[in-house]
Amino acid sequence: MGASIASRTAELDLQHSAVRMIDTTNATGWVTPPSDPVQAIVVSLPARARIDRAGVVSIASTAAARDLRIDFSLDGATFTRGVALSAKQADGEQAVALNPPVEAQYVRFSALNARSRFLLIREAVVNGTLLAPPAPGPLDGCWSIDDQPATFHSDRAAVFGYAGGMYGMNLDGGSDGRFYRFAWTRDKQYGLAAMSVTPDGKHLAAIVWHEEAIDIDQFYADDWLGDRGKCPTTNDAKKDADVFLTYLQRFGYFPLYALRFSDDGTLDDGASSPELARIAKL
């Protein structure tokens, strides 16, 4: 939907981070550090919403959620109108109805305790109605992603980036007006990525896949969680890799994420013009 992660306190590792609370697949989950289950996550919605129900998708094991508190905020700083959820040790969705509904753009999920050394939650649940069109924040500029330097720049719907440090990854993709999608290459490695940015443009969250976007372990790389940061140094800013041509030459295809379509399914020629120009050269 375009939600992102505004903040989180901790996770077991970057394959079980807060990103798994919003990835919409029940095959993954957010896991707390061992013997430290009292943690919190702030989810940023893609726009202000009228929320009438909130909760989590839990599991039927001793790592299931127990007592949770869910709070709401318009600005991400002041949280009000909290509700309690006593979750059962069971598979499936468990939620609390909000009557009357609450208007918010940020939702904080706080784990108050646990049944075992670990706590695992499959998904965050936020039901309601968006009160404005999704408005993702700008991606352009410099970031710190998992403490690694990164930079992005856009040209209408087209977006390009480089994640430096231990990632050393070139990205080529686009935005559909709700979130960002990329193809990436790193030497002989390649894959796809999906990224969302908070509306204030200060935080990002991403899922990165090796090779194909399939939600099983061998295709997942680490989750990405980022905040605005310093620009990469010249040693971290690799400019010679062409993701587009690499994909075409090596795999025979390239995902055209920089083509933007209107709600009625017609191509937005203006926003898509950089990608159309690149295709025309072939």
Short mmCIF file of C-alpha atoms in Angstrom, two decimals, residues 124-282:
data_model
loop_
_atom_site.label_atom_id
_atom_site.label_comp_id
_atom_site.label_asym_id
_atom_site.label_seq_id
_atom_site.Cartn_x
_atom_site.Cartn_y
_atom_site.Cartn_z
CA ALA A 124 0.78 -5.35 11.33
CA VAL A 125 -2.94 -4.85 10.69
CA VAL A 126 -4.31 -1.35 10.04
CA ASN A 127 -7.78 -1.13 8.47
CA GLY A 128 -9.62 2.02 7.47
CA THR A 129 -9.86 4.64 4.75
CA LEU A 130 -7.15 6.89 3.35
CA LEU A 131 -8.21 10.55 3.58
CA ALA A 132 -5.81 11.75 0.87
CA PRO A 133 -3.92 10.24 -2.07
CA PRO A 134 -0.70 8.42 -1.09
CA ALA A 135 2.17 10.87 -0.95
CA PRO A 136 5.54 9.10 -0.60
CA GLY A 137 8.41 11.31 0.42
CA PRO A 138 11.24 12.16 -1.98
CA LEU A 139 13.98 9.57 -2.40
CA ASP A 140 16.54 11.90 -4.01
CA GLY A 141 19.67 12.57 -1.99
CA CYS A 142 21.89 10.81 0.49
CA TRP A 143 20.95 8.07 2.94
CA SER A 144 22.35 5.75 5.55
CA ILE A 145 20.89 2.29 4.91
CA ASP A 146 21.73 -0.29 7.59
CA ASP A 147 24.67 2.02 8.41
CA GLN A 148 25.89 1.89 4.79
CA PRO A 149 26.03 5.02 2.56
CA ALA A 150 23.59 5.32 -0.34
CA THR A 151 22.44 7.93 -2.80
CA PHE A 152 19.48 8.22 -5.20
CA HIS A 153 18.38 10.58 -7.97
CA SER A 154 15.21 10.67 -10.02
CA ASP A 155 14.18 11.85 -13.47
CA ARG A 156 10.39 11.99 -13.53
CA ALA A 157 9.24 8.40 -12.92
CA ALA A 158 12.75 6.97 -13.36
CA VAL A 159 14.94 6.51 -10.27
CA PHE A 160 18.60 5.51 -10.03
CA GLY A 161 20.74 4.74 -7.01
CA TYR A 162 23.88 3.32 -5.54
CA ALA A 163 24.16 1.59 -2.15
CA GLY A 164 27.79 1.65 -1.08
CA GLY A 165 29.76 0.09 1.74
CA MET A 166 29.20 -3.64 2.11
CA TYR A 167 26.33 -3.54 -0.40
CA GLY A 168 28.16 -2.15 -3.46
CA MET A 169 24.91 -2.29 -5.41
CA ASN A 170 23.66 -0.28 -8.40
CA LEU A 171 19.90 0.24 -8.68
CA ASP A 172 17.74 1.20 -11.66
CA GLY A 173 13.97 1.54 -11.37
CA GLY A 174 11.06 3.85 -10.94
CA SER A 175 8.11 5.01 -8.90
CA ASP A 176 4.43 4.33 -9.48
CA GLY A 177 3.52 7.24 -7.18
CA ARG A 178 3.09 4.96 -4.16
CA PHE A 179 6.45 3.22 -3.73
CA TYR A 180 9.67 2.50 -5.61
CA ARG A 181 10.75 -0.65 -7.43
CA PHE A 182 14.23 -1.48 -8.68
CA ALA A 183 16.40 -3.94 -10.53
CA TRP A 184 19.91 -4.14 -9.09
CA THR A 185 23.31 -5.57 -9.99
CA ARG A 186 26.51 -6.20 -8.04
CA ASP A 187 29.22 -7.79 -10.13
CA LYS A 188 27.66 -11.14 -11.17
CA GLN A 189 24.82 -10.91 -8.66
CA TYR A 190 21.45 -9.43 -9.51
CA GLY A 191 17.92 -9.07 -8.21
CA LEU A 192 14.91 -6.89 -7.52
CA ALA A 193 13.87 -4.55 -4.71
CA ALA A 194 10.76 -2.76 -3.42
CA MET A 195 11.14 0.40 -1.34
CA SER A 196 8.82 2.78 0.50
CA VAL A 197 9.62 6.22 1.92
CA THR A 198 7.82 7.98 4.76
CA PRO A 199 5.82 11.03 3.64
CA ASP A 200 8.26 13.38 5.41
CA GLY A 201 11.11 11.94 3.31
CA LYS A 202 13.24 11.09 6.35
CA HIS A 203 13.03 7.29 6.51
CA LEU A 204 12.87 4.38 4.08
CA ALA A 205 12.23 0.66 4.23
CA ALA A 206 12.93 -1.92 1.55
CA ILE A 207 12.77 -5.59 0.71
CA VAL A 208 15.64 -6.83 -1.45
CA TRP A 209 15.47 -10.10 -3.37
CA HIS A 210 18.27 -12.07 -5.01
CA GLU A 211 17.35 -12.99 -8.59
CA GLU A 212 13.53 -13.14 -8.37
CA ALA A 213 10.90 -11.56 -6.10
CA ILE A 214 9.85 -14.80 -4.43
CA ASP A 215 9.02 -14.81 -0.73
CA ILE A 216 11.16 -17.71 0.41
CA ASP A 217 14.49 -17.57 2.18
CA GLN A 218 16.89 -18.36 -0.65
CA PHE A 219 15.64 -15.33 -2.63
CA TYR A 220 15.66 -12.83 0.27
CA ALA A 221 18.60 -10.60 1.03
CA ASP A 222 18.72 -8.43 4.14
CA ASP A 223 15.97 -5.93 4.82
CA TRP A 224 16.93 -2.32 4.31
CA LEU A 225 16.08 0.38 6.85
CA GLY A 226 17.36 3.86 6.16
CA ASP A 227 17.50 7.44 7.39
CA ARG A 228 18.85 10.58 5.79
CA GLY A 229 22.65 10.53 6.03
CA LYS A 230 25.95 11.60 4.53
CA CYS A 231 26.62 11.17 0.83
CA PRO A 232 28.95 8.34 -0.22
CA THR A 233 32.59 9.23 -0.74
CA THR A 234 34.09 8.96 -4.22
CA ASN A 235 35.27 5.45 -3.33
CA ASP A 236 31.69 4.46 -2.49
CA ALA A 237 30.05 6.06 -5.54
CA LYS A 238 30.35 3.55 -8.38
CA LYS A 239 29.15 5.03 -11.65
CA ASP A 240 30.27 2.62 -14.35
CA ALA A 241 27.66 -0.14 -13.98
CA ASP A 242 24.69 -0.08 -16.36
CA VAL A 243 21.95 -2.15 -14.74
CA PHE A 244 19.68 -1.85 -17.77
CA LEU A 245 22.20 -3.22 -20.26
CA THR A 246 23.52 -5.82 -17.81
CA TYR A 247 20.06 -7.31 -17.41
CA LEU A 248 19.38 -7.31 -21.15
CA GLN A 249 22.72 -8.88 -22.04
CA ARG A 250 22.78 -11.43 -19.23
CA PHE A 251 19.14 -12.36 -18.79
CA GLY A 252 17.32 -11.18 -21.91
CA TYR A 253 14.81 -9.00 -20.07
CA PHE A 254 14.52 -5.87 -17.93
CA PRO A 255 11.57 -4.80 -15.71
CA LEU A 256 10.30 -1.41 -16.89
CA TYR A 257 9.48 0.04 -13.46
CA ALA A 258 10.00 3.59 -14.77
CA LEU A 259 6.88 3.44 -16.94
CA ARG A 260 4.11 5.29 -15.08
CA PHE A 261 0.44 4.53 -15.72
CA SER A 262 -2.64 6.55 -14.80
CA ASP A 263 -5.52 5.11 -12.78
CA ASP A 264 -7.41 4.31 -16.00
CA GLY A 265 -4.49 2.22 -17.27
CA THR A 266 -3.18 4.67 -19.86
CA LEU A 267 0.51 5.44 -20.06
CA ASP A 268 1.64 8.75 -18.54
CA ASP A 269 3.85 9.90 -21.41
CA GLY A 270 5.41 12.80 -19.51
CA ALA A 271 6.43 10.88 -16.40
CA SER A 272 7.54 7.89 -18.53
CA SER A 273 9.54 9.87 -21.09
CA PRO A 274 13.05 8.97 -19.77
CA GLU A 275 12.24 5.27 -19.95
CA LEU A 276 10.53 5.60 -23.34
CA ALA A 277 13.62 7.38 -24.70
CA ARG A 278 15.85 4.58 -23.44
CA ILE A 279 13.64 1.91 -25.00
CA ALA A 280 13.52 3.78 -28.31
CA LYS A 281 17.33 3.63 -28.55
CA LEU A 282 17.15 -0.16 -28.73
#
